[in-house]
PDB file of C-alpha atoms and ligand atoms in Angstrom:
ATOM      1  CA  UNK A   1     -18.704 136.290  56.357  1.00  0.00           C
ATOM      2  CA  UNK A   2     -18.882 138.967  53.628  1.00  0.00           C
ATOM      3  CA  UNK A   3     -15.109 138.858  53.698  1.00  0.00           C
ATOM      4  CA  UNK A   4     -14.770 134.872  53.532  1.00  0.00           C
ATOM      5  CA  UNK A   5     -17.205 134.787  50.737  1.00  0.00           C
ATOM      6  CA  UNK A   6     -14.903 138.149  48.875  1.00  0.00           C
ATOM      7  CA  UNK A   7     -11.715 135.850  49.473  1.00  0.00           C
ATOM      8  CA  UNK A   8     -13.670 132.920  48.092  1.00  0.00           C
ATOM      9  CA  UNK A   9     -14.267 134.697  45.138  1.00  0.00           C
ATOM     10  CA  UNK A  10     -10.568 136.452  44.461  1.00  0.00           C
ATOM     11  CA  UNK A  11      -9.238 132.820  44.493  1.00  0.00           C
ATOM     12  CA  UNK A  12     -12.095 131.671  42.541  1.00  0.00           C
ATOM     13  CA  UNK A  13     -10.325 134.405  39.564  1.00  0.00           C
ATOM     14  CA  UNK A  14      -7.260 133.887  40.468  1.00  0.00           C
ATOM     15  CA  UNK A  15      -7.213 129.719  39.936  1.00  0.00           C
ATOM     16  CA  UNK A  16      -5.962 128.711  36.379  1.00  0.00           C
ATOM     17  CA  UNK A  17      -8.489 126.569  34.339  1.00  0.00           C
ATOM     18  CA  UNK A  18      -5.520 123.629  35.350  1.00  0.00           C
ATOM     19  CA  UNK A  19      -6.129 124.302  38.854  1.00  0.00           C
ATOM     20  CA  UNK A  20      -9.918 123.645  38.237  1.00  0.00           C
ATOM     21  CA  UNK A  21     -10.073 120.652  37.124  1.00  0.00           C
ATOM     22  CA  UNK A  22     -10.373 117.379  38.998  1.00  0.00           C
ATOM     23  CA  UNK A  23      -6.783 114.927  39.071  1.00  0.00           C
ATOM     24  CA  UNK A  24      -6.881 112.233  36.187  1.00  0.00           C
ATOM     25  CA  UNK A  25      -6.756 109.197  37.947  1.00  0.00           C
ATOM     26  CA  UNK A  26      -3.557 107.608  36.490  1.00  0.00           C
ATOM     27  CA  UNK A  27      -3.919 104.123  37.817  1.00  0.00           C
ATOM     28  CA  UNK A  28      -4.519 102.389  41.329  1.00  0.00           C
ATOM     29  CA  UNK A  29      -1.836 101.917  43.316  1.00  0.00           C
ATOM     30  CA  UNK A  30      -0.165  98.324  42.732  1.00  0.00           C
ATOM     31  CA  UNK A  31       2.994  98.531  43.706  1.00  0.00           C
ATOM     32  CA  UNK A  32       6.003  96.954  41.075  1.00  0.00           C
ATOM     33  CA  UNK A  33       7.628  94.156  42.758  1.00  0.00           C
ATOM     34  CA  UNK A  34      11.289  94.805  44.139  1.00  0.00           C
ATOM     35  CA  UNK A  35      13.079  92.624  41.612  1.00  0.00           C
ATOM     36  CA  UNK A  36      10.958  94.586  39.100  1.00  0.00           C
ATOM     37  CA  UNK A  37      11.838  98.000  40.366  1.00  0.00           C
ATOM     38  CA  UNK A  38      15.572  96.413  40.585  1.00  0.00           C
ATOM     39  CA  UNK A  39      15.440  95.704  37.235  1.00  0.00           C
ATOM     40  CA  UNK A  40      14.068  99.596  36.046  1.00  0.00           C
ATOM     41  CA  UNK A  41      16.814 101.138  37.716  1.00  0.00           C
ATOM     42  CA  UNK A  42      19.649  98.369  36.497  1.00  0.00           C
ATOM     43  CA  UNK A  43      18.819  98.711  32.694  1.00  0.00           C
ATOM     44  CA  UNK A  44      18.152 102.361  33.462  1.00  0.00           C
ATOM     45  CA  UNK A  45      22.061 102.845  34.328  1.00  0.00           C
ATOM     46  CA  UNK A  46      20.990 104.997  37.501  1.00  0.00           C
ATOM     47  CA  UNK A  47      23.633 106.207  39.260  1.00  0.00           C
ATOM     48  CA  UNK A  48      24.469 108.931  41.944  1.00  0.00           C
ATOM     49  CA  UNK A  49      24.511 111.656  39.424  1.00  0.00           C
ATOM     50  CA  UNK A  50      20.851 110.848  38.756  1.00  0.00           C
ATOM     51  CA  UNK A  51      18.032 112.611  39.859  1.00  0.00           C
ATOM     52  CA  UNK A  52      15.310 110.245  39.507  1.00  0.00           C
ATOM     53  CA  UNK A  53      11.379 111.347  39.339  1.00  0.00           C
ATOM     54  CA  UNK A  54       8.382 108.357  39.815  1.00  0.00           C
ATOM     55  CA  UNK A  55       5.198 109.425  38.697  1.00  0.00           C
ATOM     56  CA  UNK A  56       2.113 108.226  40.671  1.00  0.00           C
ATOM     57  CA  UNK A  57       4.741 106.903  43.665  1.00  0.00           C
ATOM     58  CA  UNK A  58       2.881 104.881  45.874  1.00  0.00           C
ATOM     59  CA  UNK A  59       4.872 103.973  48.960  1.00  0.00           C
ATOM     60  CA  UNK A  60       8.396 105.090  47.471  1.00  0.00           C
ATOM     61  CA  UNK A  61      10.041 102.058  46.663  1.00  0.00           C
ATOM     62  CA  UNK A  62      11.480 103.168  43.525  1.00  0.00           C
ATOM     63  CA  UNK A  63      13.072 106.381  44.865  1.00  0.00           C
ATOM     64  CA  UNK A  64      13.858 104.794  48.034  1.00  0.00           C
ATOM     65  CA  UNK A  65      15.644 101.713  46.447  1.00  0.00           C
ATOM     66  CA  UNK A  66      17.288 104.677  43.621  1.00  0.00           C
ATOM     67  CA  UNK A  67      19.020 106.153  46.939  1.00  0.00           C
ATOM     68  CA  UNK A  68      19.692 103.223  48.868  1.00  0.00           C
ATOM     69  CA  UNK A  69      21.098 101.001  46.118  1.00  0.00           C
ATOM     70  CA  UNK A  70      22.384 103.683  43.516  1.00  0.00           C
ATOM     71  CA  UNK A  71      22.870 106.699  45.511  1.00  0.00           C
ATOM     72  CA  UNK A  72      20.780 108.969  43.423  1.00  0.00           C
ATOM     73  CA  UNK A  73      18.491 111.710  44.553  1.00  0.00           C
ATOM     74  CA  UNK A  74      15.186 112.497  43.535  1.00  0.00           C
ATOM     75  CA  UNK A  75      11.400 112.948  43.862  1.00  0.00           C
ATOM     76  CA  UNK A  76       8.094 110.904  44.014  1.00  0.00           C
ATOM     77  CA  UNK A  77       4.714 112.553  43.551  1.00  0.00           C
ATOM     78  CA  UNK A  78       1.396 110.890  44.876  1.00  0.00           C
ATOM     79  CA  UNK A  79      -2.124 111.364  44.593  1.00  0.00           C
ATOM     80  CA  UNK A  80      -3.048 109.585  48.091  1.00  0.00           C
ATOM     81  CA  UNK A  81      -1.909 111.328  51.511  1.00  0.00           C
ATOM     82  CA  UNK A  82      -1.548 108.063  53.762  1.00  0.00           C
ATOM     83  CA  UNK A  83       1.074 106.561  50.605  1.00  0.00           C
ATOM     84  CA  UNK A  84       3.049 109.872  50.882  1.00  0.00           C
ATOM     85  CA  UNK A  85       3.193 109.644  54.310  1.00  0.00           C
ATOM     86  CA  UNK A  86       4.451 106.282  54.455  1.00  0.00           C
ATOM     87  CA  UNK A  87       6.912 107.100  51.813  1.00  0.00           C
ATOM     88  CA  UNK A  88       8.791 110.260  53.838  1.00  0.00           C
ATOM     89  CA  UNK A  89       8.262 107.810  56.784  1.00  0.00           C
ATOM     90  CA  UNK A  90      10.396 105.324  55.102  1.00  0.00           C
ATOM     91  CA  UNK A  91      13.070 107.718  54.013  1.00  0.00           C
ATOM     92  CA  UNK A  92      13.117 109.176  57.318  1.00  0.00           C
ATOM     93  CA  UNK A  93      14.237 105.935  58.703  1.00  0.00           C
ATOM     94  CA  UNK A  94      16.101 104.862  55.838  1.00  0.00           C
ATOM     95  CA  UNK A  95      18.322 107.668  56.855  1.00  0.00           C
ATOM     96  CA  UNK A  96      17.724 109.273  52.716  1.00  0.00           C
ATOM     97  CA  UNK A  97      15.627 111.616  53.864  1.00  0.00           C
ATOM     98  CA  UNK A  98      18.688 114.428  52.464  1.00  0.00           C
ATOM     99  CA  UNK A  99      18.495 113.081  48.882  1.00  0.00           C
ATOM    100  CA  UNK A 100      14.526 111.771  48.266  1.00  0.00           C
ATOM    101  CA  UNK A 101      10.872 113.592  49.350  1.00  0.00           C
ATOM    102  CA  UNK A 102       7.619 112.626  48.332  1.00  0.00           C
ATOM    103  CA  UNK A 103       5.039 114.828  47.410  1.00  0.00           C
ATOM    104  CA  UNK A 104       1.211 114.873  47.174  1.00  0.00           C
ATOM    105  CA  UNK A 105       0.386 116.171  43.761  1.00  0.00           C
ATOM    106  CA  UNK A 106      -1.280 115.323  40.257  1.00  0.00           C
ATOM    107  CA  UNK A 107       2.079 114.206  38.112  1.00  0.00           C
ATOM    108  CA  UNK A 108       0.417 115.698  35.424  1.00  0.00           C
ATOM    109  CA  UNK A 109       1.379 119.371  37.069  1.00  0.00           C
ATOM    110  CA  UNK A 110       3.832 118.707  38.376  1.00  0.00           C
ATOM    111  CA  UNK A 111       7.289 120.060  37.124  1.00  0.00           C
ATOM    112  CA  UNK A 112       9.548 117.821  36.172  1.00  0.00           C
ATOM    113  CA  UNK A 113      12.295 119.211  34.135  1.00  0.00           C
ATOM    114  CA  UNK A 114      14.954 118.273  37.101  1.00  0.00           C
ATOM    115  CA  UNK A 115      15.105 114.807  35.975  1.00  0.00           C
ATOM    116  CA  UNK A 116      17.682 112.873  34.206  1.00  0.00           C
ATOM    117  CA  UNK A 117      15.727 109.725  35.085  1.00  0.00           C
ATOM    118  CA  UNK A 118      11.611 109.118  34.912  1.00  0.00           C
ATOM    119  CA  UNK A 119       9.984 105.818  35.897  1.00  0.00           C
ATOM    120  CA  UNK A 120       6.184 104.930  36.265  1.00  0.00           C
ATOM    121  CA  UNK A 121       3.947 102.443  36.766  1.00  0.00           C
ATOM    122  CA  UNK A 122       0.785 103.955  34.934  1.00  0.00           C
ATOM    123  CA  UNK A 123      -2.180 102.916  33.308  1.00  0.00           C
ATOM    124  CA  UNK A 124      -1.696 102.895  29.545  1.00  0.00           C
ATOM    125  CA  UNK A 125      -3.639 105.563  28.682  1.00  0.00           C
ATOM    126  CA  UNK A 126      -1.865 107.759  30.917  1.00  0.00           C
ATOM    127  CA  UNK A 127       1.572 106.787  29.670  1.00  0.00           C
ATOM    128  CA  UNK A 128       0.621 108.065  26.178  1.00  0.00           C
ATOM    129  CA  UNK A 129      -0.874 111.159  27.575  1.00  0.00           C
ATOM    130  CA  UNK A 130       2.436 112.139  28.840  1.00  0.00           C
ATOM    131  CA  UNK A 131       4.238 112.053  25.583  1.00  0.00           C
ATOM    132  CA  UNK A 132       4.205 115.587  25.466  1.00  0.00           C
ATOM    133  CA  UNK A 133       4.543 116.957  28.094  1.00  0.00           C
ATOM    134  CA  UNK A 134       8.171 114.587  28.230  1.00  0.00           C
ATOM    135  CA  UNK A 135       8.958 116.648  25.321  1.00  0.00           C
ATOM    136  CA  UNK A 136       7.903 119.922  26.450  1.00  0.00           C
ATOM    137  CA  UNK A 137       9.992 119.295  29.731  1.00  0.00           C
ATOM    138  CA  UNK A 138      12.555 117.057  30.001  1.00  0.00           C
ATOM    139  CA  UNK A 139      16.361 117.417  28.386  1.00  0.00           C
ATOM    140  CA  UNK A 140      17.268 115.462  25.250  1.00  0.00           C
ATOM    141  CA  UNK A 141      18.871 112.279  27.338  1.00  0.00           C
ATOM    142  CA  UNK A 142      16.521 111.991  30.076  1.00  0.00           C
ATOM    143  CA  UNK A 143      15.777 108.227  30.445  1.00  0.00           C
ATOM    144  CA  UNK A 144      12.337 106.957  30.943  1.00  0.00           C
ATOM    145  CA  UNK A 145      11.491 103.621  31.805  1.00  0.00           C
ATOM    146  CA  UNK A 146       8.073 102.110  32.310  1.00  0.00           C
ATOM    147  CA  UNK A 147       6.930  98.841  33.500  1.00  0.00           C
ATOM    148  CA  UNK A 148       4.667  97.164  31.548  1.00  0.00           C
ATOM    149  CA  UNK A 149       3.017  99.742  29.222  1.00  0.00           C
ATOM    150  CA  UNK A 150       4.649 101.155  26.448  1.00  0.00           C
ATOM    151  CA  UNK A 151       4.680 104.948  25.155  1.00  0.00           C
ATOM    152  CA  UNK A 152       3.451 103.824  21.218  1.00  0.00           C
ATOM    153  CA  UNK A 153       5.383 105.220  18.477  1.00  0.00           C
ATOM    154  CA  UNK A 154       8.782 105.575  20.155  1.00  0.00           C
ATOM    155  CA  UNK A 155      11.110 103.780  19.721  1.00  0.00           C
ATOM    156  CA  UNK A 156      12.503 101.988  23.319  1.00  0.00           C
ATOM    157  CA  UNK A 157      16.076 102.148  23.737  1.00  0.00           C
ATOM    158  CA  UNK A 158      15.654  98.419  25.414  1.00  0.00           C
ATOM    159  CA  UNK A 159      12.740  96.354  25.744  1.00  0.00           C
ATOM    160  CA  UNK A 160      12.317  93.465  28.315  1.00  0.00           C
ATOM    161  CA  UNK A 161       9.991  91.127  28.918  1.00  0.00           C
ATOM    162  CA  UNK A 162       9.474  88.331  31.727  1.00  0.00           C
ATOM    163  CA  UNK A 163       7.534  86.333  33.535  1.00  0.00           C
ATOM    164  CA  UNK A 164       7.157  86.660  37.217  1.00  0.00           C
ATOM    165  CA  UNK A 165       4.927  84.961  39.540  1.00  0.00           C
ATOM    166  CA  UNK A 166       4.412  88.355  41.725  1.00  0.00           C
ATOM    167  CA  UNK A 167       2.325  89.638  38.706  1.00  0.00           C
ATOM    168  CA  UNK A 168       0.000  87.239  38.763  1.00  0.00           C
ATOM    169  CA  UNK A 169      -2.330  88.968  41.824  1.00  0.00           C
ATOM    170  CA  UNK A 170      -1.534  92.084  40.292  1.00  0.00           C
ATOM    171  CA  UNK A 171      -2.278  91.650  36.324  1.00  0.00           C
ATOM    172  CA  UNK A 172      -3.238  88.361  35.947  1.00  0.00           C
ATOM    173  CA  UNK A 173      -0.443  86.925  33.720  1.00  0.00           C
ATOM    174  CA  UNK A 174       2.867  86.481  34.340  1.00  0.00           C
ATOM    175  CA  UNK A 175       3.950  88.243  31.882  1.00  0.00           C
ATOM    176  CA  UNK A 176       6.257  91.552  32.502  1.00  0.00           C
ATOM    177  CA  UNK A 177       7.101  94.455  30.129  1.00  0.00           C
ATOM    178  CA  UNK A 178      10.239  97.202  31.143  1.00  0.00           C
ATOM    179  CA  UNK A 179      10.970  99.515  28.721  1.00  0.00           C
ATOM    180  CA  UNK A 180      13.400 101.912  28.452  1.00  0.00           C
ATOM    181  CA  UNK A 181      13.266 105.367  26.478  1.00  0.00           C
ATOM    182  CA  UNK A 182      15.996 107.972  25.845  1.00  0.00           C
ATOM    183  CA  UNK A 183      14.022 111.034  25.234  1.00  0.00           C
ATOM    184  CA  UNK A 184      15.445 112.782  22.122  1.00  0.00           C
ATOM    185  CA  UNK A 185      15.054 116.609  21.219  1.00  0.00           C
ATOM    186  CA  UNK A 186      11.440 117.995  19.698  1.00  0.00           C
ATOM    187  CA  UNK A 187      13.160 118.982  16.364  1.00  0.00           C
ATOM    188  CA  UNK A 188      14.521 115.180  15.928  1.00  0.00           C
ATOM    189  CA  UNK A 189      11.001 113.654  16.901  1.00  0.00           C
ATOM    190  CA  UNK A 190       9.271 116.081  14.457  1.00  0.00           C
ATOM    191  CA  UNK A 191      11.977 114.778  11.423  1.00  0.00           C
ATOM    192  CA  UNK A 192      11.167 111.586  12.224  1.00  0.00           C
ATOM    193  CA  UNK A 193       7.459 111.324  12.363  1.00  0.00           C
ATOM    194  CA  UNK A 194       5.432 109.727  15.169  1.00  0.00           C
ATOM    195  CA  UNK A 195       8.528 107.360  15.870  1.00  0.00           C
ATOM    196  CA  UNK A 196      10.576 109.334  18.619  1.00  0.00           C
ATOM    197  CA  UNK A 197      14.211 108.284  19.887  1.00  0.00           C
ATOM    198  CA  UNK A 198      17.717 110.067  20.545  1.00  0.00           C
ATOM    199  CA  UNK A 199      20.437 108.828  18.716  1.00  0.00           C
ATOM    200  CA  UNK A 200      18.610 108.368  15.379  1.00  0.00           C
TER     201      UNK A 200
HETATM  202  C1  SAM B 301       0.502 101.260  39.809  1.00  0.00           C
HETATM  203  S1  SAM B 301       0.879 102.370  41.157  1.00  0.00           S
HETATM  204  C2  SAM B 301       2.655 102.475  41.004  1.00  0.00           C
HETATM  205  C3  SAM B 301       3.361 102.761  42.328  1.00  0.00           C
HETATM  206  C4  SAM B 301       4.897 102.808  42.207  1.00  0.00           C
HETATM  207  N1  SAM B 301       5.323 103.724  41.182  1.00  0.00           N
HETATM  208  C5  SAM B 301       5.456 101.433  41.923  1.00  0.00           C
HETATM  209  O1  SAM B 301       5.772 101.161  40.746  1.00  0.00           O
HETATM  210  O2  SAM B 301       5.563 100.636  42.862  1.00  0.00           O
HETATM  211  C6  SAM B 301       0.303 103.968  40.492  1.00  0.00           C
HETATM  212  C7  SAM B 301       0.240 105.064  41.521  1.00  0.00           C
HETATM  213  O3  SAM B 301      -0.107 106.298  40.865  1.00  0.00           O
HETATM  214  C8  SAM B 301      -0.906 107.067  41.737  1.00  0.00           C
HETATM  215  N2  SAM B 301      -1.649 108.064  40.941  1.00  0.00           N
HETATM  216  C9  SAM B 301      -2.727 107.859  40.132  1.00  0.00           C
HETATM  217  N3  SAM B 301      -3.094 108.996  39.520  1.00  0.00           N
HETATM  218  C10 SAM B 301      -2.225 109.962  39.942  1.00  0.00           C
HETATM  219  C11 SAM B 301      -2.095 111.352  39.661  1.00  0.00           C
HETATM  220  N4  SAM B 301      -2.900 111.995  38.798  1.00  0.00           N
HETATM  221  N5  SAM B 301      -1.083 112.036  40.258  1.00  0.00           N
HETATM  222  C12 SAM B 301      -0.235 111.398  41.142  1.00  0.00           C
HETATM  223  N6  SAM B 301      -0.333 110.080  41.452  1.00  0.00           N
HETATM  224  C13 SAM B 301      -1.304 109.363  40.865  1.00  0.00           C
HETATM  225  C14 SAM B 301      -1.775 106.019  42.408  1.00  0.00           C
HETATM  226  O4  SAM B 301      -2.328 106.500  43.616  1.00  0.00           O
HETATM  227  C15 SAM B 301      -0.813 104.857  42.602  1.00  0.00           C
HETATM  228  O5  SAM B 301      -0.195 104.894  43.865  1.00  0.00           O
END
């Protein structure tokens, strides 16, 4: 007992403030519809030199259709166990289980400087949040595309919009946003401001 409540208390010291604190909760989970998640990857150029990294997952079909249809690898990262499961399920079946995993973490600590490609599906809030931690992380080139919300003050490499019955259920309109970022270096968003793009 002594010794449970001595090991309690080493990790207790050991834990980082991070560690401590609760998950931000990023957004239910409404999945994109497929011809949504088609259209991400298509104006994202993925290919099978990406490795492509969804943020808040849900059951995969972004990195599972980033394999299957483009050949890429990559990670998703989940909050909820039973959506992770069913995601490593899928790519288990799938047959991609070499190339995509799925992981039950907080996206905001998780590490995600492998990526040449980020997509999400976030609550906009969140998407602003992780302005800087894209900086801090990812290489000048990375793309990141969102659906629906936009990260404000940068400047999107391509904008969409559409309207698609499917959203209606989900959002209430059928009105749908993609956006598509190339993240540029620290020193070239801090020369031009709050507006933040490569190839300026
Ligand atoms: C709107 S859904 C998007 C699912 C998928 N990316 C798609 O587009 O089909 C957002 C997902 O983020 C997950 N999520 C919310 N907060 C999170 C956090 N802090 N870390 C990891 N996942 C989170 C939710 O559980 C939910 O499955």
């Amino acid at each position: 007992m002594m010794r449970l409540a001595a090991a309690m208390l080493l990790s207790l010291n050991t834990a980082t403030a991070a560690d401590l604190q609760p998950f931000k909760d990023a957004g239910p989970y409404v999945p994109s519809p497929q011809s949504v998640v088609s259209d991400m990857l298509r104006y994202a150029d993925v290919s099978a030199n990406d490795f492509l990294i969804d943020l808040g997952s849900g059951d995969g079909r972004i990195v599972l259709t980033a394999a299957k249809v483009f050949g890429a690898r990559g990670f998703g990262v989940e909050i909820k166990e039973d959506l992770v499961k069913r995601a490593n399920e899928a790519a288990q079946k799938e047959g991609l289980a070499d190339r995509v995993k799925f992981m039950k973490a907080d996206l905001f600590k998780t590490d995600i400087s492998q990526a040449t490609v980020i997509t999400m599906y976030l609550l906009p809030d969140t998407v602003n949040m992780l302005k800087e931690k894209f900086l801090g992380e990812l290489r000048p080139g990375t793309r990141i595309v969102s659906h629906d919300y936009p990260l404000t003050g940068w400047i999107p490499e391509k904008y969409v919009q559409m309207d698609l019955e499917d959203k209606v259920q989900i959002s209430g309109v059928t009105t749908t946003l993609i956006y598509l970022y190339i993240v540029a270096s620290r020193a070239a968003c801090a020369s031009t401001g709050t507006t933040c793009r490569s190839r300026t």
